[in-house]
PDB file of C-alpha atoms in Angstrom:
ATOM      1  CA  MET T 244     -81.306 -14.108-152.859  1.00 97.00           C
ATOM      2  CA  LYS T 245     -83.948 -12.970-150.350  1.00 98.00           C
ATOM      3  CA  PHE T 246     -85.198  -9.361-150.440  1.00 98.00           C
ATOM      4  CA  PHE T 247     -85.897  -7.500-147.223  1.00 98.00           C
ATOM      5  CA  VAL T 248     -87.640  -4.116-147.417  1.00 98.00           C
ATOM      6  CA  ASP T 249     -85.783  -1.420-145.522  1.00 97.00           C
ATOM      7  CA  THR T 250     -88.657   0.759-144.261  1.00 96.00           C
ATOM      8  CA  ALA T 251     -91.411   1.161-141.716  1.00 95.00           C
ATOM      9  CA  ASP T 252     -93.865   2.300-144.313  1.00 96.00           C
ATOM     10  CA  VAL T 253     -96.578  -0.329-144.111  1.00 96.00           C
ATOM     11  CA  GLU T 254     -98.184   0.481-147.475  1.00 96.00           C
ATOM     12  CA  ALA T 255     -94.975   0.191-149.319  1.00 97.00           C
ATOM     13  CA  ILE T 256     -94.241  -3.135-147.544  1.00 97.00           C
ATOM     14  CA  ARG T 257     -97.838  -4.434-148.351  1.00 97.00           C
ATOM     15  CA  GLU T 258     -97.350  -3.580-152.113  1.00 97.00           C
ATOM     16  CA  LEU T 259     -94.055  -5.491-152.344  1.00 98.00           C
ATOM     17  CA  ALA T 260     -95.419  -8.429-150.275  1.00 97.00           C
ATOM     18  CA  GLU T 261     -98.321  -8.845-152.585  1.00 97.00           C
ATOM     19  CA  LEU T 262     -95.830  -9.330-155.398  1.00 96.00           C
ATOM     20  CA  GLY T 263     -93.798 -11.858-153.480  1.00 96.00           C
ATOM     21  CA  MET T 264     -90.874  -9.342-153.291  1.00 97.00           C
ATOM     22  CA  ALA T 265     -90.781  -8.926-149.490  1.00 98.00           C
ATOM     23  CA  ASP T 266     -89.133 -11.865-147.850  1.00 98.00           C
ATOM     24  CA  GLY T 267     -88.734  -9.824-144.686  1.00 98.00           C
ATOM     25  CA  VAL T 268     -88.342  -6.308-143.369  1.00 98.00           C
ATOM     26  CA  THR T 269     -85.652  -4.260-141.595  1.00 97.00           C
ATOM     27  CA  THR T 270     -86.338  -1.232-139.460  1.00 95.00           C
ATOM     28  CA  ASN T 271     -84.088   1.007-137.333  1.00 92.00           C
ATOM     29  CA  PRO T 272     -84.727   3.987-135.100  1.00 92.00           C
ATOM     30  CA  SER T 273     -84.286   6.379-138.055  1.00 93.00           C
ATOM     31  CA  LEU T 274     -86.981   4.592-140.014  1.00 93.00           C
ATOM     32  CA  ILE T 275     -89.299   4.455-137.008  1.00 93.00           C
ATOM     33  CA  LEU T 276     -88.864   8.242-136.608  1.00 93.00           C
ATOM     34  CA  LYS T 277     -89.723   8.772-140.317  1.00 91.00           C
ATOM     35  CA  SER T 278     -92.866   6.704-139.857  1.00 93.00           C
ATOM     36  CA  GLY T 279     -94.045   8.952-137.074  1.00 92.00           C
ATOM     37  CA  ARG T 280     -95.636   5.888-135.313  1.00 93.00           C
ATOM     38  CA  ASP T 281     -95.092   3.986-132.097  1.00 93.00           C
ATOM     39  CA  ILE T 282     -92.425   1.325-132.522  1.00 93.00           C
ATOM     40  CA  LEU T 283     -94.374  -1.496-130.979  1.00 94.00           C
ATOM     41  CA  GLU T 284     -97.563  -0.619-132.946  1.00 95.00           C
ATOM     42  CA  VAL T 285     -95.986  -0.271-136.369  1.00 95.00           C
ATOM     43  CA  THR T 286     -93.784  -3.280-135.899  1.00 96.00           C
ATOM     44  CA  ARG T 287     -96.735  -5.466-134.950  1.00 96.00           C
ATOM     45  CA  GLU T 288     -98.534  -4.286-138.138  1.00 97.00           C
ATOM     46  CA  ILE T 289     -95.481  -5.107-140.297  1.00 97.00           C
ATOM     47  CA  CYS T 290     -95.300  -8.611-138.734  1.00 97.00           C
ATOM     48  CA  GLY T 291     -98.856  -9.212-139.843  1.00 96.00           C
ATOM     49  CA  ILE T 292     -98.012  -8.361-143.448  1.00 97.00           C
ATOM     50  CA  VAL T 293     -94.868 -10.505-144.008  1.00 97.00           C
ATOM     51  CA  ASP T 294     -94.183 -14.046-142.853  1.00 96.00           C
ATOM     52  CA  GLY T 295     -90.392 -13.612-142.894  1.00 98.00           C
ATOM     53  CA  PRO T 296     -88.032 -11.914-140.359  1.00 98.00           C
ATOM     54  CA  VAL T 297     -88.801  -8.440-139.245  1.00 98.00           C
ATOM     55  CA  SER T 298     -85.850  -6.727-137.667  1.00 97.00           C
ATOM     56  CA  ALA T 299     -86.641  -4.432-134.743  1.00 97.00           C
ATOM     57  CA  GLU T 300     -83.671  -2.595-133.139  1.00 96.00           C
ATOM     58  CA  VAL T 301     -82.837  -2.176-129.559  1.00 97.00           C
ATOM     59  CA  VAL T 302     -81.848   1.354-128.412  1.00 97.00           C
ATOM     60  CA  ALA T 303     -79.948   0.546-125.253  1.00 97.00           C
ATOM     61  CA  THR T 304     -76.104   0.541-125.407  1.00 97.00           C
ATOM     62  CA  LYS T 305     -75.340  -1.823-122.472  1.00 98.00           C
ATOM     63  CA  ALA T 306     -75.830  -5.579-122.780  1.00 98.00           C
ATOM     64  CA  PRO T 307     -78.303  -6.042-119.856  1.00 98.00           C
ATOM     65  CA  ALA T 308     -80.664  -3.399-121.139  1.00 98.00           C
ATOM     66  CA  MET T 309     -80.248  -4.591-124.712  1.00 98.00           C
ATOM     67  CA  ILE T 310     -81.298  -8.089-123.647  1.00 98.00           C
ATOM     68  CA  ASP T 311     -84.333  -6.745-121.802  1.00 98.00           C
ATOM     69  CA  GLU T 312     -85.367  -4.672-124.821  1.00 98.00           C
ATOM     70  CA  GLY T 313     -84.838  -7.558-127.129  1.00 98.00           C
ATOM     71  CA  ARG T 314     -87.040  -9.803-125.168  1.00 98.00           C
ATOM     72  CA  LYS T 315     -89.732  -7.081-125.136  1.00 97.00           C
ATOM     73  CA  LEU T 316     -89.540  -6.670-128.885  1.00 97.00           C
ATOM     74  CA  ALA T 317     -89.559 -10.473-129.414  1.00 97.00           C
ATOM     75  CA  GLU T 318     -92.996 -10.605-127.698  1.00 97.00           C
ATOM     76  CA  ILE T 319     -94.450  -8.638-130.588  1.00 97.00           C
ATOM     77  CA  ALA T 320     -94.586 -11.661-133.005  1.00 97.00           C
ATOM     78  CA  PRO T 321     -92.803 -14.933-133.604  1.00 97.00           C
ATOM     79  CA  ASN T 322     -91.022 -13.501-136.710  1.00 98.00           C
ATOM     80  CA  ILE T 323     -89.210 -10.708-134.882  1.00 98.00           C
ATOM     81  CA  ALA T 324     -85.375 -10.576-135.438  1.00 98.00           C
ATOM     82  CA  ILE T 325     -83.873  -8.525-132.697  1.00 98.00           C
ATOM     83  CA  LYS T 326     -81.457  -6.075-134.090  1.00 98.00           C
ATOM     84  CA  VAL T 327     -78.313  -5.163-132.040  1.00 98.00           C
ATOM     85  CA  PRO T 328     -75.329  -3.055-132.897  1.00 98.00           C
ATOM     86  CA  LEU T 329     -71.888  -4.677-133.509  1.00 98.00           C
ATOM     87  CA  THR T 330     -70.291  -3.557-130.269  1.00 98.00           C
ATOM     88  CA  TRP T 331     -68.882  -5.771-127.434  1.00 98.00           C
ATOM     89  CA  ASP T 332     -72.096  -5.192-125.569  1.00 98.00           C
ATOM     90  CA  GLY T 333     -74.125  -5.981-128.626  1.00 98.00           C
ATOM     91  CA  LEU T 334     -72.199  -9.308-129.066  1.00 98.00           C
ATOM     92  CA  LYS T 335     -72.960 -10.184-125.452  1.00 98.00           C
ATOM     93  CA  ALA T 336     -76.689  -9.458-126.039  1.00 98.00           C
ATOM     94  CA  CYS T 337     -76.516 -11.518-129.222  1.00 98.00           C
ATOM     95  CA  LYS T 338     -75.032 -14.535-127.397  1.00 98.00           C
ATOM     96  CA  VAL T 339     -77.763 -14.500-124.747  1.00 98.00           C
ATOM     97  CA  LEU T 340     -80.676 -13.809-127.089  1.00 98.00           C
ATOM     98  CA  SER T 341     -79.592 -16.303-129.773  1.00 98.00           C
ATOM     99  CA  GLY T 342     -79.047 -18.853-126.930  1.00 98.00           C
ATOM    100  CA  GLU T 343     -82.741 -18.402-126.040  1.00 98.00           C
ATOM    101  CA  GLY T 344     -83.637 -19.428-129.548  1.00 97.00           C
ATOM    102  CA  ARG T 345     -84.332 -15.918-130.866  1.00 98.00           C
ATOM    103  CA  MET T 346     -83.347 -14.498-134.269  1.00 98.00           C
ATOM    104  CA  VAL T 347     -80.679 -11.843-133.919  1.00 98.00           C
ATOM    105  CA  ASN T 348     -79.573  -9.376-136.628  1.00 98.00           C
ATOM    106  CA  VAL T 349     -76.211  -7.839-135.762  1.00 98.00           C
ATOM    107  CA  THR T 350     -76.031  -4.481-137.532  1.00 98.00           C
ATOM    108  CA  LEU T 351     -73.527  -1.719-138.293  1.00 97.00           C
ATOM    109  CA  CYS T 352     -70.884  -4.143-139.474  1.00 98.00           C
ATOM    110  CA  PHE T 353     -67.903  -2.598-141.288  1.00 98.00           C
ATOM    111  CA  SER T 354     -65.231  -5.233-141.261  1.00 98.00           C
ATOM    112  CA  ALA T 355     -64.784  -8.995-141.787  1.00 98.00           C
ATOM    113  CA  ALA T 356     -63.330  -9.281-138.347  1.00 98.00           C
ATOM    114  CA  GLN T 357     -66.578  -7.975-136.789  1.00 98.00           C
ATOM    115  CA  ALA T 358     -68.605 -10.348-138.957  1.00 98.00           C
ATOM    116  CA  LEU T 359     -66.576 -13.263-137.658  1.00 98.00           C
ATOM    117  CA  LEU T 360     -67.245 -12.269-134.050  1.00 98.00           C
ATOM    118  CA  ALA T 361     -70.961 -11.972-134.765  1.00 98.00           C
ATOM    119  CA  ALA T 362     -71.150 -15.439-136.354  1.00 98.00           C
ATOM    120  CA  LYS T 363     -69.396 -16.939-133.318  1.00 98.00           C
ATOM    121  CA  ALA T 364     -71.884 -15.158-131.010  1.00 98.00           C
ATOM    122  CA  GLY T 365     -74.632 -16.953-132.770  1.00 98.00           C
ATOM    123  CA  ALA T 366     -76.078 -14.141-134.993  1.00 98.00           C
ATOM    124  CA  SER T 367     -78.820 -15.224-137.351  1.00 98.00           C
ATOM    125  CA  PHE T 368     -77.940 -12.299-139.747  1.00 98.00           C
ATOM    126  CA  ILE T 369     -74.928 -10.023-140.136  1.00 98.00           C
ATOM    127  CA  SER T 370     -75.578  -6.614-141.742  1.00 98.00           C
ATOM    128  CA  PRO T 371     -72.630  -5.167-143.514  1.00 98.00           C
ATOM    129  CA  PHE T 372     -73.230  -1.542-144.515  1.00 97.00           C
ATOM    130  CA  ILE T 373     -72.208  -1.218-148.178  1.00 97.00           C
ATOM    131  CA  GLY T 374     -73.225   2.366-148.934  1.00 96.00           C
ATOM    132  CA  ARG T 375     -71.569   3.871-145.920  1.00 96.00           C
ATOM    133  CA  LEU T 376     -68.288   2.200-146.927  1.00 96.00           C
ATOM    134  CA  ASP T 377     -68.581   3.620-150.345  1.00 95.00           C
ATOM    135  CA  ASP T 378     -69.138   7.036-148.784  1.00 95.00           C
ATOM    136  CA  ILE T 379     -65.598   6.947-147.430  1.00 96.00           C
ATOM    137  CA  ASN T 380     -64.017   5.646-150.589  1.00 95.00           C
ATOM    138  CA  LEU T 381     -63.964   1.990-149.632  1.00 95.00           C
ATOM    139  CA  ASP T 382     -65.581  -0.672-151.684  1.00 95.00           C
ATOM    140  CA  GLY T 383     -68.429  -2.230-149.748  1.00 96.00           C
ATOM    141  CA  MET T 384     -68.523  -5.216-152.106  1.00 97.00           C
ATOM    142  CA  ASP T 385     -65.022  -6.195-150.925  1.00 97.00           C
ATOM    143  CA  LEU T 386     -66.463  -6.620-147.444  1.00 98.00           C
ATOM    144  CA  ILE T 387     -69.316  -8.813-148.656  1.00 98.00           C
ATOM    145  CA  ALA T 388     -66.770 -11.006-150.514  1.00 98.00           C
ATOM    146  CA  ASP T 389     -64.573 -11.339-147.483  1.00 98.00           C
ATOM    147  CA  ILE T 390     -67.405 -12.324-145.186  1.00 98.00           C
ATOM    148  CA  ARG T 391     -68.677 -14.824-147.720  1.00 98.00           C
ATOM    149  CA  THR T 392     -65.273 -16.418-147.922  1.00 98.00           C
ATOM    150  CA  ILE T 393     -64.834 -16.634-144.085  1.00 98.00           C
ATOM    151  CA  TYR T 394     -68.390 -17.991-143.486  1.00 98.00           C
ATOM    152  CA  ASP T 395     -67.880 -20.634-146.201  1.00 98.00           C
ATOM    153  CA  ASN T 396     -64.458 -21.571-144.887  1.00 98.00           C
ATOM    154  CA  TYR T 397     -65.891 -22.479-141.427  1.00 98.00           C
ATOM    155  CA  GLY T 398     -69.501 -23.410-142.260  1.00 98.00           C
ATOM    156  CA  PHE T 399     -71.113 -20.522-140.328  1.00 98.00           C
ATOM    157  CA  GLU T 400     -74.836 -20.441-140.792  1.00 98.00           C
ATOM    158  CA  THR T 401     -75.129 -16.728-140.178  1.00 98.00           C
ATOM    159  CA  GLU T 402     -76.768 -15.130-143.256  1.00 98.00           C
ATOM    160  CA  ILE T 403     -75.105 -12.211-144.900  1.00 98.00           C
ATOM    161  CA  LEU T 404     -77.664  -9.389-145.154  1.00 98.00           C
ATOM    162  CA  ALA T 405     -76.320  -6.703-147.420  1.00 98.00           C
ATOM    163  CA  ALA T 406     -77.442  -3.361-146.043  1.00 98.00           C
ATOM    164  CA  SER T 407     -77.153   0.380-146.624  1.00 97.00           C
ATOM    165  CA  ILE T 408     -77.971  -0.320-150.302  1.00 97.00           C
ATOM    166  CA  ARG T 409     -78.150   2.738-152.452  1.00 96.00           C
ATOM    167  CA  SER T 410     -78.542   1.330-155.934  1.00 97.00           C
ATOM    168  CA  VAL T 411     -79.687  -1.525-158.192  1.00 98.00           C
ATOM    169  CA  ASN T 412     -75.972  -2.221-158.861  1.00 97.00           C
ATOM    170  CA  HIS T 413     -75.414  -2.759-155.187  1.00 97.00           C
ATOM    171  CA  ILE T 414     -78.087  -5.484-155.199  1.00 98.00           C
ATOM    172  CA  THR T 415     -76.777  -7.115-158.420  1.00 98.00           C
ATOM    173  CA  GLU T 416     -73.164  -7.205-157.200  1.00 98.00           C
ATOM    174  CA  ALA T 417     -74.086  -8.507-153.795  1.00 98.00           C
ATOM    175  CA  ALA T 418     -76.113 -11.253-155.431  1.00 98.00           C
ATOM    176  CA  LYS T 419     -73.153 -12.178-157.680  1.00 98.00           C
ATOM    177  CA  ILE T 420     -70.835 -12.477-154.672  1.00 98.00           C
ATOM    178  CA  GLY T 421     -73.326 -14.591-152.713  1.00 98.00           C
ATOM    179  CA  ALA T 422     -74.985 -12.397-150.141  1.00 98.00           C
ATOM    180  CA  ASP T 423     -77.964 -14.329-148.716  1.00 98.00           C
ATOM    181  CA  VAL T 424     -80.202 -11.253-148.382  1.00 98.00           C
ATOM    182  CA  ALA T 425     -80.345  -7.687-149.658  1.00 98.00           C
ATOM    183  CA  THR T 426     -82.315  -5.161-147.686  1.00 98.00           C
ATOM    184  CA  ALA T 427     -83.108  -2.043-149.594  1.00 98.00           C
ATOM    185  CA  PRO T 428     -85.624   0.890-149.625  1.00 97.00           C
ATOM    186  CA  PRO T 429     -88.829   0.238-151.661  1.00 97.00           C
ATOM    187  CA  ALA T 430     -87.779   2.655-154.381  1.00 97.00           C
ATOM    188  CA  VAL T 431     -84.570   0.779-155.098  1.00 98.00           C
ATOM    189  CA  LEU T 432     -86.314  -2.574-155.241  1.00 98.00           C
ATOM    190  CA  LYS T 433     -88.851  -1.244-157.699  1.00 97.00           C
ATOM    191  CA  LYS T 434     -86.111   0.365-159.725  1.00 97.00           C
ATOM    192  CA  MET T 435     -84.794  -3.079-160.518  1.00 98.00           C
ATOM    193  CA  ALA T 436     -87.591  -3.502-163.062  1.00 97.00           C
ATOM    194  CA  GLU T 437     -86.548  -0.404-165.043  1.00 97.00           C
ATOM    195  CA  HIS T 438     -84.382  -0.445-168.239  1.00 97.00           C
ATOM    196  CA  PRO T 439     -84.422   2.119-171.008  1.00 97.00           C
ATOM    197  CA  LEU T 440     -84.403  -0.645-173.651  1.00 98.00           C
ATOM    198  CA  THR T 441     -87.493  -2.218-172.146  1.00 98.00           C
ATOM    199  CA  ASP T 442     -89.203   1.211-172.351  1.00 97.00           C
ATOM    200  CA  LYS T 443     -88.069   1.691-175.879  1.00 98.00           C
ATOM    201  CA  GLY T 444     -89.115  -1.725-176.991  1.00 98.00           C
ATOM    202  CA  LEU T 445     -92.569  -1.422-175.328  1.00 97.00           C
ATOM    203  CA  ALA T 446     -93.137   1.970-177.045  1.00 98.00           C
ATOM    204  CA  THR T 447     -92.453   0.315-180.477  1.00 97.00           C
ATOM    205  CA  PHE T 448     -94.762  -2.513-179.736  1.00 97.00           C
ATOM    206  CA  MET T 449     -97.549  -0.225-178.677  1.00 97.00           C
ATOM    207  CA  ALA T 450     -97.112   1.990-181.801  1.00 97.00           C
ATOM    208  CA  ASP T 451     -97.227  -0.989-184.131  1.00 97.00           C
ATOM    209  CA  TRP T 452    -100.213  -2.458-182.300  1.00 96.00           C
ATOM    210  CA  GLU T 453    -102.155   0.754-182.683  1.00 95.00           C
ATOM    211  CA  LYS T 454    -101.581   0.618-186.480  1.00 97.00           C
ATOM    212  CA  THR T 455    -103.186  -2.773-186.622  1.00 97.00           C
ATOM    213  CA  GLY T 456    -106.546  -1.280-185.451  1.00 96.00           C
ATOM    214  CA  GLN T 457    -107.140  -4.500-183.385  1.00 96.00           C
ATOM    215  CA  LYS T 458    -108.289  -5.016-179.802  1.00 95.00           C
ATOM    216  CA  ILE T 459    -107.825  -7.920-177.445  1.00 96.00           C
ATOM    217  CA  LEU T 460    -110.778  -7.048-175.264  1.00 95.00           C
TER     218      LEU T 460
END
């Protein structure tokens, strides 16, 4: 499974990239707002940190303007993935942009039927939103499983990018089902390393080591 970092915080991205834990980055208008920076400037900096896809989202709602914005964003760097919403206009934009050889991430997916449309429109990535489905008492993992089955049935190459991830369990379950990518905030990715038994075991080792009176350096 590939890990994408869901943030526009360049320092957080840099830290994870240095560990090999950032295969790509996803941004959206809300994350750009939180960064307080110009979208073109911060996206260009992010593209210089990671080699993998960096999703930059259009803000137009009609296909012609989406296409124009997507082309503008794609000029930032070769690893830009143009992010469009899963609307009829978004699918039109996806078809045109993907036909030009550009990576397209179709976002805000909440059903398997939507995911099937995105794959047929040539999407590089489909972003089903797990957490937001959980918020309305639906199981987001059911959606991941349904999309995996459909894509495998017909050999679609669109990658499943599990999004709206809120917990380590979300990542683990998405990986078990076969999502190609998980995009998560830096804090959630770092939390994957935590376990109370690891902490307890380390504390025991350190206490015993201190009793030996030895030093390695």
